[in-house]
Short mmCIF file of C-alpha atoms and ligand atoms in Angstrom, two decimals:
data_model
loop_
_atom_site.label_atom_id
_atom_site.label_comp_id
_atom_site.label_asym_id
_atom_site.label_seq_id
_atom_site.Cartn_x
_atom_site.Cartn_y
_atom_site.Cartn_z
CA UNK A 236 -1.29 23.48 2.82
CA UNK A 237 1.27 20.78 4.45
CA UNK A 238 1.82 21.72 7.51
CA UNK A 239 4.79 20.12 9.71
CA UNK A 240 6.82 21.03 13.16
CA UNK A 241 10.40 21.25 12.49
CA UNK A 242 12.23 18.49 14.91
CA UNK A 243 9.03 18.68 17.29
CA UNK A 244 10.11 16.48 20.10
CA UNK A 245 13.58 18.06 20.57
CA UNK A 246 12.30 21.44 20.01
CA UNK A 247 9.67 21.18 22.49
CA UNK A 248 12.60 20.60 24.74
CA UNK A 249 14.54 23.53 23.43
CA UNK A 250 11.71 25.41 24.41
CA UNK A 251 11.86 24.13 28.15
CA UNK A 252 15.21 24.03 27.99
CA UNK A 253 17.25 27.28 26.27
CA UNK A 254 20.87 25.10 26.68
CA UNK A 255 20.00 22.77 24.71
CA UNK A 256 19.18 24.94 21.49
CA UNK A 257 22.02 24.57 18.30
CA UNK A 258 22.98 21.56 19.57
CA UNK A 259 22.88 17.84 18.64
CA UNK A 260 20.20 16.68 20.66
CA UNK A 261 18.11 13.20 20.36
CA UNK A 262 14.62 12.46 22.38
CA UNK A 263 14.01 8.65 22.72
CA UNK A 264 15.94 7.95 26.00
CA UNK A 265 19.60 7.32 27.53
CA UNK A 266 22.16 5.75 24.97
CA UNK A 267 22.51 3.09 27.44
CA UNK A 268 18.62 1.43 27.11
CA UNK A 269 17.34 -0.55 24.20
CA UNK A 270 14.84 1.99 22.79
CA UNK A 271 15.31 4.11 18.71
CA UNK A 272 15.69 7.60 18.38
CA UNK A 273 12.32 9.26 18.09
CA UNK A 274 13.38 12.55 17.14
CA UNK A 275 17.38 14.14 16.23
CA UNK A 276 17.65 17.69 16.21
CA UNK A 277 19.24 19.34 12.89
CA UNK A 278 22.52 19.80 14.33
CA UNK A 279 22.24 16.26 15.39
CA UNK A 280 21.00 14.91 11.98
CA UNK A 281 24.28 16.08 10.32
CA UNK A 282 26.29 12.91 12.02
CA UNK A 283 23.72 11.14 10.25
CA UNK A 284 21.11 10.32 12.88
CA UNK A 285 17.70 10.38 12.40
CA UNK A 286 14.28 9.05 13.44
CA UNK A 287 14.23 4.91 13.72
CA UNK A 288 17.73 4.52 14.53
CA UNK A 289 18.66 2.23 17.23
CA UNK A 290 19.88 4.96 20.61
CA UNK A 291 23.07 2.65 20.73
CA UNK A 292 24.20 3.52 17.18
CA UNK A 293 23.27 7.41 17.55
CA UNK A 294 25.73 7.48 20.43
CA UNK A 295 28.23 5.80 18.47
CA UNK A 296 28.13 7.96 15.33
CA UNK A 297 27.64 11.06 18.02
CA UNK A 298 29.23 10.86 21.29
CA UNK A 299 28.55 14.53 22.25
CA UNK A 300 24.78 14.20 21.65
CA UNK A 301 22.44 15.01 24.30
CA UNK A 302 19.97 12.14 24.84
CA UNK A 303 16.88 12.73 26.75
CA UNK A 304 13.84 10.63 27.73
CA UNK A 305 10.95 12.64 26.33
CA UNK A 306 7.72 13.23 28.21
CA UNK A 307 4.74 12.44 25.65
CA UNK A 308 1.81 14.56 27.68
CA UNK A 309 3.99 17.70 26.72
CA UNK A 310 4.56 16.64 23.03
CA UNK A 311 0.30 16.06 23.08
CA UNK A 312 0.14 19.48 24.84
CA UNK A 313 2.37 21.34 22.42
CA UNK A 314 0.05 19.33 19.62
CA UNK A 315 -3.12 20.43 20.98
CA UNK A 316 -1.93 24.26 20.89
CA UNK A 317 -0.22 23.62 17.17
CA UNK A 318 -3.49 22.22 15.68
CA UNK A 319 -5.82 24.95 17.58
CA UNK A 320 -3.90 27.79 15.87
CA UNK A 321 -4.27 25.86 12.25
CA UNK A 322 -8.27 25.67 13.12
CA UNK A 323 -8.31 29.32 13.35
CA UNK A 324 -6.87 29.61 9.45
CA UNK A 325 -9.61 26.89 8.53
CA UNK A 326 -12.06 24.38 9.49
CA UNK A 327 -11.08 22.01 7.19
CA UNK A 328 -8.48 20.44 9.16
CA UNK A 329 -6.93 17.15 9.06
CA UNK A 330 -3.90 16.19 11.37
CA UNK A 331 -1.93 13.59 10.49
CA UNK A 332 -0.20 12.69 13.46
CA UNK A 333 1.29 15.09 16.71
CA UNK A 334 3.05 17.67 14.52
CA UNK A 335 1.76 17.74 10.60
CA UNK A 336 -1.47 18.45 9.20
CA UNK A 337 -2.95 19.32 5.84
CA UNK A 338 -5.22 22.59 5.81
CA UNK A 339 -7.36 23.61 3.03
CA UNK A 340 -7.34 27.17 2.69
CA UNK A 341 -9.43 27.81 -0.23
CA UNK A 342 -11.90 30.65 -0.11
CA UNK A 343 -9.90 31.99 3.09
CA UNK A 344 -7.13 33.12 1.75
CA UNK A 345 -8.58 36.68 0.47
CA UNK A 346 -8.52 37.61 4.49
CA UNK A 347 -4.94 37.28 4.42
CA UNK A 348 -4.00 38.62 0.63
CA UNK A 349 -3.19 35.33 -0.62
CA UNK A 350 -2.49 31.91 0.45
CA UNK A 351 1.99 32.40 0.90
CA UNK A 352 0.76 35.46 3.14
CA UNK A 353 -1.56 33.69 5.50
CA UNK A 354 1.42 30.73 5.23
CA UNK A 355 3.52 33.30 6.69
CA UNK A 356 0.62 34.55 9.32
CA UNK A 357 0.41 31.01 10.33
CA UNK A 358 4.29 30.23 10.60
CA UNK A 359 4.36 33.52 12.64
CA UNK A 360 2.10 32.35 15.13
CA UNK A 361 3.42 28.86 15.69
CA UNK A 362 6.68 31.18 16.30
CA UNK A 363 5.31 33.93 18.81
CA UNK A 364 2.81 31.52 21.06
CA UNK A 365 4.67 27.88 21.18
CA UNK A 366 8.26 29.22 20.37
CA UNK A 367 8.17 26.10 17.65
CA UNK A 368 8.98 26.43 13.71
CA UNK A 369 6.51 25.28 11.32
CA UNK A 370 7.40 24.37 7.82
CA UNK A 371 4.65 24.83 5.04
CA UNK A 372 4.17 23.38 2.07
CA UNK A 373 1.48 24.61 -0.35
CA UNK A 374 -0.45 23.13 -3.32
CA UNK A 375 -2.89 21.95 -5.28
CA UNK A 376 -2.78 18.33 -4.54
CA UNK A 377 -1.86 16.51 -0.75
CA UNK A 378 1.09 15.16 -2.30
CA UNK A 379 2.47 17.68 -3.69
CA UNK A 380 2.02 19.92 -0.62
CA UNK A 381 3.55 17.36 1.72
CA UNK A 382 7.06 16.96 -0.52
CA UNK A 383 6.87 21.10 -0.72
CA UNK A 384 6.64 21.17 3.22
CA UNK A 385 9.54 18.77 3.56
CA UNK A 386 11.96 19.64 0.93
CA UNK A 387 11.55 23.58 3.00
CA UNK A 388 12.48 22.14 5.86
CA UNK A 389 14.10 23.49 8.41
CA UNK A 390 11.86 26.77 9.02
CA UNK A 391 10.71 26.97 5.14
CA UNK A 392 7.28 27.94 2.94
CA UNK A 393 7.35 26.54 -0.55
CA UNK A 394 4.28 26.93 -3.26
CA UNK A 395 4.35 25.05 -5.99
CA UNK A 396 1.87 26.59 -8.43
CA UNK A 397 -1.42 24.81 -10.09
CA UNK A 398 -0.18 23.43 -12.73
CA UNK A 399 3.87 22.83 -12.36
CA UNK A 400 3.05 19.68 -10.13
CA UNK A 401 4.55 17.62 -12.56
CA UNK A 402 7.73 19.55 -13.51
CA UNK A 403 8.18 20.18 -9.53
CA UNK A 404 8.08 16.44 -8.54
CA UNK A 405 10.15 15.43 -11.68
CA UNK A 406 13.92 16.31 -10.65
CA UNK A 407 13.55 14.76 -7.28
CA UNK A 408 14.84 11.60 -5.80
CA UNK A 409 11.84 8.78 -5.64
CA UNK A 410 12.83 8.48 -1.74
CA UNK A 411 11.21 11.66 -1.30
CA UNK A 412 7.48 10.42 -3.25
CA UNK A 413 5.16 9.75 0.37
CA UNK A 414 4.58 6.08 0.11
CA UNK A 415 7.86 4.84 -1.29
CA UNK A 416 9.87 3.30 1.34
CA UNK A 417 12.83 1.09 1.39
CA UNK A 418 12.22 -1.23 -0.30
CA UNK A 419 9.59 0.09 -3.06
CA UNK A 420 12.79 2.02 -3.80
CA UNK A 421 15.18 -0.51 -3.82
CA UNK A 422 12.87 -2.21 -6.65
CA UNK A 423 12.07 0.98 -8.45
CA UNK A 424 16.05 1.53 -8.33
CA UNK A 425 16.63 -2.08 -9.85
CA UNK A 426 14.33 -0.77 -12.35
CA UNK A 427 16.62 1.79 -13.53
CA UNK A 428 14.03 4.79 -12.18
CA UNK A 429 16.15 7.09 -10.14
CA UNK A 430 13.80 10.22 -9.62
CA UNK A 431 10.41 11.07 -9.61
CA UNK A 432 10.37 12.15 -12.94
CA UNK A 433 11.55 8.83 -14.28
CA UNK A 434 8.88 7.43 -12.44
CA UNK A 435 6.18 9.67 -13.86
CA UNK A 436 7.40 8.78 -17.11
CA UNK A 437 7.24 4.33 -16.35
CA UNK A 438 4.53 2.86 -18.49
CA UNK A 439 1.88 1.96 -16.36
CA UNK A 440 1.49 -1.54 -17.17
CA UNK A 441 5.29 -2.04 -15.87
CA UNK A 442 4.42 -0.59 -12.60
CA UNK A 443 1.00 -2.66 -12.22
CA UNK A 444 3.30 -5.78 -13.19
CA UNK A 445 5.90 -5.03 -10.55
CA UNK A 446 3.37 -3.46 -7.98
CA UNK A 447 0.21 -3.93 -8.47
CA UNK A 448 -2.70 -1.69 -7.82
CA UNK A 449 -0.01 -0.03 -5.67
CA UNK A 450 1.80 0.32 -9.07
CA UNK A 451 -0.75 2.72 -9.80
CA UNK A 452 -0.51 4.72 -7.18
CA UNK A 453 2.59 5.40 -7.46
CA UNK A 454 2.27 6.50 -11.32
CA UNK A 455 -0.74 8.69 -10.25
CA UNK A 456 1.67 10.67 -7.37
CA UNK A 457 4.17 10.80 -9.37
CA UNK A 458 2.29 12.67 -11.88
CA UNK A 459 1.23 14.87 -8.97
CA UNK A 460 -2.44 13.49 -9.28
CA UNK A 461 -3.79 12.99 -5.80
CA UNK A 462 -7.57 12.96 -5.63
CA UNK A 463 -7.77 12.92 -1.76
CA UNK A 464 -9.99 15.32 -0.46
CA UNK A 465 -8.77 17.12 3.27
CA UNK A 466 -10.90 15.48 5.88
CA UNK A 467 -11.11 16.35 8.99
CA UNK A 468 -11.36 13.35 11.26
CA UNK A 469 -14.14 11.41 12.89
CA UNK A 470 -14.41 10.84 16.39
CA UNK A 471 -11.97 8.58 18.37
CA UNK A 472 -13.36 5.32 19.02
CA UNK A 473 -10.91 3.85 21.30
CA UNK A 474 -8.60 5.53 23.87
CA UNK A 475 -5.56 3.63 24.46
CA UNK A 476 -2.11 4.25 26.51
CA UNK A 477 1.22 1.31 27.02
CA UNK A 478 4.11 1.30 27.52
CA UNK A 479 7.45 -1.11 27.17
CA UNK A 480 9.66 -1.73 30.26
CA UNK A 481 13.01 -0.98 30.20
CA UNK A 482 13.81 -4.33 31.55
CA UNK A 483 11.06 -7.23 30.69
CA UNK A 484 9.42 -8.26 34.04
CA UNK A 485 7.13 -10.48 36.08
CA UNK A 486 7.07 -8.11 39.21
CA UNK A 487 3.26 -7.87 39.49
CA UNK A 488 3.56 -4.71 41.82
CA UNK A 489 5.27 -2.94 39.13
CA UNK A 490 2.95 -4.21 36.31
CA UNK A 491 0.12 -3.48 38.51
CA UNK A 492 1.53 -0.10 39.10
CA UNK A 493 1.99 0.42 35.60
CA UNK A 494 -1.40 -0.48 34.66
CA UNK A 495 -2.96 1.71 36.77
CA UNK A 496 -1.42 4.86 36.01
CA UNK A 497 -1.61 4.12 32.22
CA UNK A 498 -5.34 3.53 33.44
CA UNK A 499 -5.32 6.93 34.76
CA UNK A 500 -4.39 8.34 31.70
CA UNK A 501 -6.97 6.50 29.48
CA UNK A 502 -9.88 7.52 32.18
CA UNK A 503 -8.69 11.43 31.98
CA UNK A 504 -9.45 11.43 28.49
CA UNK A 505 -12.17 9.40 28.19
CA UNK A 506 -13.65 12.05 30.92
CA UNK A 507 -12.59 15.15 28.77
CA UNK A 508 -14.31 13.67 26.06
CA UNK A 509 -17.47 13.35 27.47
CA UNK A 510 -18.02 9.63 26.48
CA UNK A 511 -18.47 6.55 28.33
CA UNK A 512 -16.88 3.22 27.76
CA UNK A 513 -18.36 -0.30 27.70
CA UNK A 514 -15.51 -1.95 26.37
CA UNK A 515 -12.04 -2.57 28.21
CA UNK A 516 -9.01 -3.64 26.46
CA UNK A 517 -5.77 -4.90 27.58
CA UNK A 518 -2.98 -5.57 25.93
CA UNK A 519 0.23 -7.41 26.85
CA UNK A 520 3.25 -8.57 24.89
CA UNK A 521 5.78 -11.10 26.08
CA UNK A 522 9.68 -10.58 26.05
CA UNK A 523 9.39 -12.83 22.81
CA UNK A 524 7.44 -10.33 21.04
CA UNK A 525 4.44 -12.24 20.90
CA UNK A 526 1.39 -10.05 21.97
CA UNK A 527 -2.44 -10.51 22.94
CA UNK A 528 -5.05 -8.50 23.43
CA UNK A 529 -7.90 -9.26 25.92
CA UNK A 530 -11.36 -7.64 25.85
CA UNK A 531 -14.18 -7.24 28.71
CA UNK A 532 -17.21 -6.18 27.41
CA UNK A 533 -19.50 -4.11 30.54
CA UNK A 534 -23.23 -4.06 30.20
CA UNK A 535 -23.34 -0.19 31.02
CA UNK A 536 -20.56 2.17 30.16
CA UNK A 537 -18.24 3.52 32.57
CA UNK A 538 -16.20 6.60 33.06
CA UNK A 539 -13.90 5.35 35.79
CA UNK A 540 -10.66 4.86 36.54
CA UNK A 541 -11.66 1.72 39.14
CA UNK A 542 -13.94 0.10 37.21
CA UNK A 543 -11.58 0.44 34.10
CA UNK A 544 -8.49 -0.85 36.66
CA UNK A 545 -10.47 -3.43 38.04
CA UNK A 546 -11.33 -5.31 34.87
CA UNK A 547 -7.82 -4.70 33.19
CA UNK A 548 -6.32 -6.08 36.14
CA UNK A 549 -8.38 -9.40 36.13
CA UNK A 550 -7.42 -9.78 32.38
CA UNK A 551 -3.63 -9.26 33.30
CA UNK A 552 -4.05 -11.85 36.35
CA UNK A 553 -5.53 -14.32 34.05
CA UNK A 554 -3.37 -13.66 31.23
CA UNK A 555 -0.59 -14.48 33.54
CA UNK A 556 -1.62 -16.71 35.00
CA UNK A 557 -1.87 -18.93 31.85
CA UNK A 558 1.70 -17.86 30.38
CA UNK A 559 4.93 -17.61 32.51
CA UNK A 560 7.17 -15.70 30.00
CA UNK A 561 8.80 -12.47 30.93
CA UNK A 562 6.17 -9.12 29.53
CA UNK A 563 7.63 -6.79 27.58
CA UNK A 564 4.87 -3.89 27.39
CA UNK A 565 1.29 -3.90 28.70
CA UNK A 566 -1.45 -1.41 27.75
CA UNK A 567 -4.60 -0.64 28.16
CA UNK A 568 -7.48 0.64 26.12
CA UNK A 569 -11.94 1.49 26.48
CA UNK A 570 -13.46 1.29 23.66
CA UNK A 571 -17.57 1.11 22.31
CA UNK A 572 -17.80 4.85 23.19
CA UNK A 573 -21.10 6.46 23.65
CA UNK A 574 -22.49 9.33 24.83
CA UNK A 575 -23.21 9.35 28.68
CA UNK A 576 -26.52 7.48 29.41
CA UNK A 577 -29.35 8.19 32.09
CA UNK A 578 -28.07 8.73 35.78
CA UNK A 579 -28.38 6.47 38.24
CA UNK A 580 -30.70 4.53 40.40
CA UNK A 581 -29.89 4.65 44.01
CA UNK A 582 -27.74 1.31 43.80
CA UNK A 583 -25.38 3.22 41.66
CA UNK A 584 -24.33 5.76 44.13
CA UNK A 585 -21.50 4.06 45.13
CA UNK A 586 -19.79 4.26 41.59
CA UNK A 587 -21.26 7.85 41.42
CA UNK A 588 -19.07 8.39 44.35
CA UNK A 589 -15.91 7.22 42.43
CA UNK A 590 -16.96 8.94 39.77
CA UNK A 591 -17.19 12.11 41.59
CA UNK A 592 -13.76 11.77 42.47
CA UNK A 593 -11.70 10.81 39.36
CA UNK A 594 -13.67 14.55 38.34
CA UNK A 595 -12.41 16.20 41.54
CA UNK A 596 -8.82 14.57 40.66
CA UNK A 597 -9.01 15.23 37.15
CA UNK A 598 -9.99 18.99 38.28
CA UNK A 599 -6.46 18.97 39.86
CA UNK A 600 -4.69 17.59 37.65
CA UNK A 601 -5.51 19.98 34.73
CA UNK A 602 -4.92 22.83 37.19
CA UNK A 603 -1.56 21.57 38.41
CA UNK A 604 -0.17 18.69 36.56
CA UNK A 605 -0.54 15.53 36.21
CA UNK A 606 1.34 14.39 39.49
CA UNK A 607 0.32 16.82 41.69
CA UNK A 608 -2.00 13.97 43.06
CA UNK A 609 -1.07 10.46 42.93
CA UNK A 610 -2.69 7.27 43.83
CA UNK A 611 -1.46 5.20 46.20
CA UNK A 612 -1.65 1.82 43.99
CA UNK A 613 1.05 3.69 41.32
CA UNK A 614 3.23 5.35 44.77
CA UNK A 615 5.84 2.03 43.75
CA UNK A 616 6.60 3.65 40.08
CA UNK A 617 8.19 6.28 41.95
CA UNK A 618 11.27 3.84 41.89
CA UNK A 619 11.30 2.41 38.01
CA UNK A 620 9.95 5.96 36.23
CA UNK A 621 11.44 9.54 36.67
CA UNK A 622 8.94 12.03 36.55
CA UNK A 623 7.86 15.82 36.64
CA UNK A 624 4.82 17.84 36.73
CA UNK A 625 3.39 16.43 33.81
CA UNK A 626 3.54 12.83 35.39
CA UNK A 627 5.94 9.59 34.98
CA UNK A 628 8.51 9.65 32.22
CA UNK A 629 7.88 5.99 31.04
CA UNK A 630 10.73 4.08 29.20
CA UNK A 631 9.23 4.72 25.34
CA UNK A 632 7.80 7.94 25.53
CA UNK A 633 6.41 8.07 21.59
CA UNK A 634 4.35 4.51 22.32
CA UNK A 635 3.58 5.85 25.97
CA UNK A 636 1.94 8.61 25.23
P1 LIG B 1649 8.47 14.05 12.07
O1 LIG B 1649 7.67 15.24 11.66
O2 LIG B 1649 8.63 12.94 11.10
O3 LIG B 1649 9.96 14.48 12.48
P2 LIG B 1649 10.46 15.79 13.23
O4 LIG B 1649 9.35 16.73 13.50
O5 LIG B 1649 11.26 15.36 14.42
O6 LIG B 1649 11.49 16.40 12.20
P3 LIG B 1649 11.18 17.15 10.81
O7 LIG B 1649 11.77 18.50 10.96
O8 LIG B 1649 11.88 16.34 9.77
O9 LIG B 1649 9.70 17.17 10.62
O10 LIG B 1649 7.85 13.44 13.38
C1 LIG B 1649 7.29 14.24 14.41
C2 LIG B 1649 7.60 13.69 15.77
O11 LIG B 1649 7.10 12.36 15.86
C3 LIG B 1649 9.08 13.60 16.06
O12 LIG B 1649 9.61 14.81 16.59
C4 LIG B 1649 9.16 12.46 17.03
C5 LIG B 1649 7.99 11.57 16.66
N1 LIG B 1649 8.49 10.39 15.92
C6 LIG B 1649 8.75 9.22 16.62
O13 LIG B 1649 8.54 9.16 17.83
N2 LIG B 1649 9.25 8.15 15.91
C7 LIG B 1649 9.50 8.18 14.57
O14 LIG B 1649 9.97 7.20 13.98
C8 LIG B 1649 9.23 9.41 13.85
C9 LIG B 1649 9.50 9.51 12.37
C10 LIG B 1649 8.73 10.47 14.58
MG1 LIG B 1650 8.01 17.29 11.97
#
């Protein structure tokens, strides 16, 4: 099975939000700030807007659209639910991102009658416990299960049965083949291949000439041959968080600010995942796009939010201080996870103090939201970011997770 939220950002805001439901709505941010839209509702996608576009053109081609900010914790909250209530269909798992995720069902099925019935089960769920439409997609082969999902779209279920792979694909416009963007079908256009079918049907040495060993891929999807196996994934082995500002800036209060709170997010999951960090990562790009990255290496890990703050903020200072252009976006990241080592001599009980209290704060967070404490070194965001329970609204809400 392909499994895929219908509209997922705005709909997690219909959900909050009942007034905005049948209604052109686009998450990404006010019409007014530089920024694309992340998601357009259906309604919305009928004046032709749709993920990518710049927020300036959506308003243009639809004045009456409602434009909101987005809040990413909710999105990864909504996510979290979504992919638990797949688990409980299978344990072979794979998301591919917030709101899709392939599921192999085989051998499970018989619980539910047969695989369209436990489709059904599942789309049911996703309905009664997140108020959110899931569209399914089921098939032999990845590929073919992810153009099933999306051509049922909004609110469908599609099989394609073992063995009409082929004669399913065939009719189909080569835009909708994963893997063939713009320009792929731009060429394949100038090519005089149309649909999928025509595609299929390309001698392979003409795609290998044109493409390359990306020539046969395409010739093998086409075909509806896929050999990738579901995976579920490995462990994370970085945890990053940045963000862009509306306006590029030198205030060092507010990029301060901004790196601590981001920090704050980084260290809360870092914590939930039970690791430790020994590397710390920060990453700044300028308001001509060019971008660095900076890494401390610690001799012991770390699971807190000072220590992580404390070396970001000396890479920021000395990235600064060696370039005086405008930043754009700054992030920050741990990485060279590891399982928590031996506590702690006596020296250490000062950091085992700190770390008592990001736990006590992270205790209070989960229990009442994310800004139900603050600290006072991210009190000046108060002015730049909106925010609600869940914590600050930043500017780019699908980067700023
Ligand atoms: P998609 O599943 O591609 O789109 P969607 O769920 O909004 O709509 P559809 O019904 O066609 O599936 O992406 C899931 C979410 O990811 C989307 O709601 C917002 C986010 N996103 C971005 O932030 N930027 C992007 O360019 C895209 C494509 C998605
Ligand atoms: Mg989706």
């Amino acid at each position: 099975m392909h499994v895929d939220l219908d509209a997922f950002f705005v709909s997690v805001e219909q959900v909050d939000n009942p007034e905005l439901k049948d209604k052109p709505v686009v998450v990404g941010g006010r019409p007014d700030r530089r920024g694309v839209v992340a998601a357009a509702s259906y309604e919305a996608r009928t004046f032709g807007l749709h993920a990518g576009m710049p927020l300036a053109t959506a308003s243009r081609l639809c004045p009456q659209a409602l434009f909101i900010e987005g809040s990413f914790p909710k999105y990864h909250r909504a996510s979290q639910r979504f992919m638990a209530i797949l688990a409980d269909f299978s344990p072979y798992l794979e998301p591919m991102g917030l709101d899709e995720a392939y599921l192999d069902v085989t051998g499970f099925e018989s619980i539910h009658g047969s695989i369209s019935k436990m489709a059904l089960t599942i789309k049911g769920r996703v309905k009664d416990e997140l108020e959110l439409c899931a569209s399914i997609g089921i098939a032999s082969r990845k590929v073919v299960a992810k153009v099933a999902s999306e051509l049922s779209k909004p609110d469908g279920l599609l099989e394609v049965v073992a063995g009409e792979e082929r004669a399913f694909l065939a009719p189909l416009p080569i835009a909708k083949l994963p893997g063939v963007g713009k320009k792929t079908e731009r060429v394949l256009k100038g090519l005089g291949i149309n649909n999928i079918g025509e595609l299929a049907n390309t001698p392979l040495v003409t795609l290998k000439t044109r493409f390359g060993i990306y020539g046969e891929m395409l010739h093998r999807r086409a075909n509806g041959i896929d050999e990738r196996r579901i995976t579920p994934p490995a462990e994370a082995k970085s945890i990053s968080r940045e963000t862009t500002f509306a306006e590029d800036t030198r205030d060092l209060s507010q990029l301060e600010a901004t790196l601590r709170y981001l920090t704050e997010r980084v260290g809360s999951q870092l914590r939930e995942k039970g690791k430790e960090a020994r590397g710390i990562t920060l990453k700044v790009r300028y308001a001509d796009f060019t971008t660095i990255t900076r890494r401390y290496t610690l001799n012991k890990g770390t699971i807190s939010d000072r220590v992580i703050f404390d070396h970001g903020l000396t890479l920021l200072n000395r990235a600064l201080s060696l370039e005086k252009k405008l930043v754009r976006l700054v992030g920050i990241g741990v990485s060279s996870l590891t399982e928590p080592g031996k506590q702690l001599s006596m020296l250490d009980s000062s950091c085992l103090r700190f770390e008592h209290l990001d736990r006590a704060i992270d205790h209070i967070r989960k229990k009442y939201g994310f800004s139900a404490i603050q600290t006072g070194r991210t009190m000046v965001l108060k002015d730049i970011f909106p925010s609600d329970e869940n914590g600050y609204t930043l500017h780019t809400p699908s980067l700023s997770r």
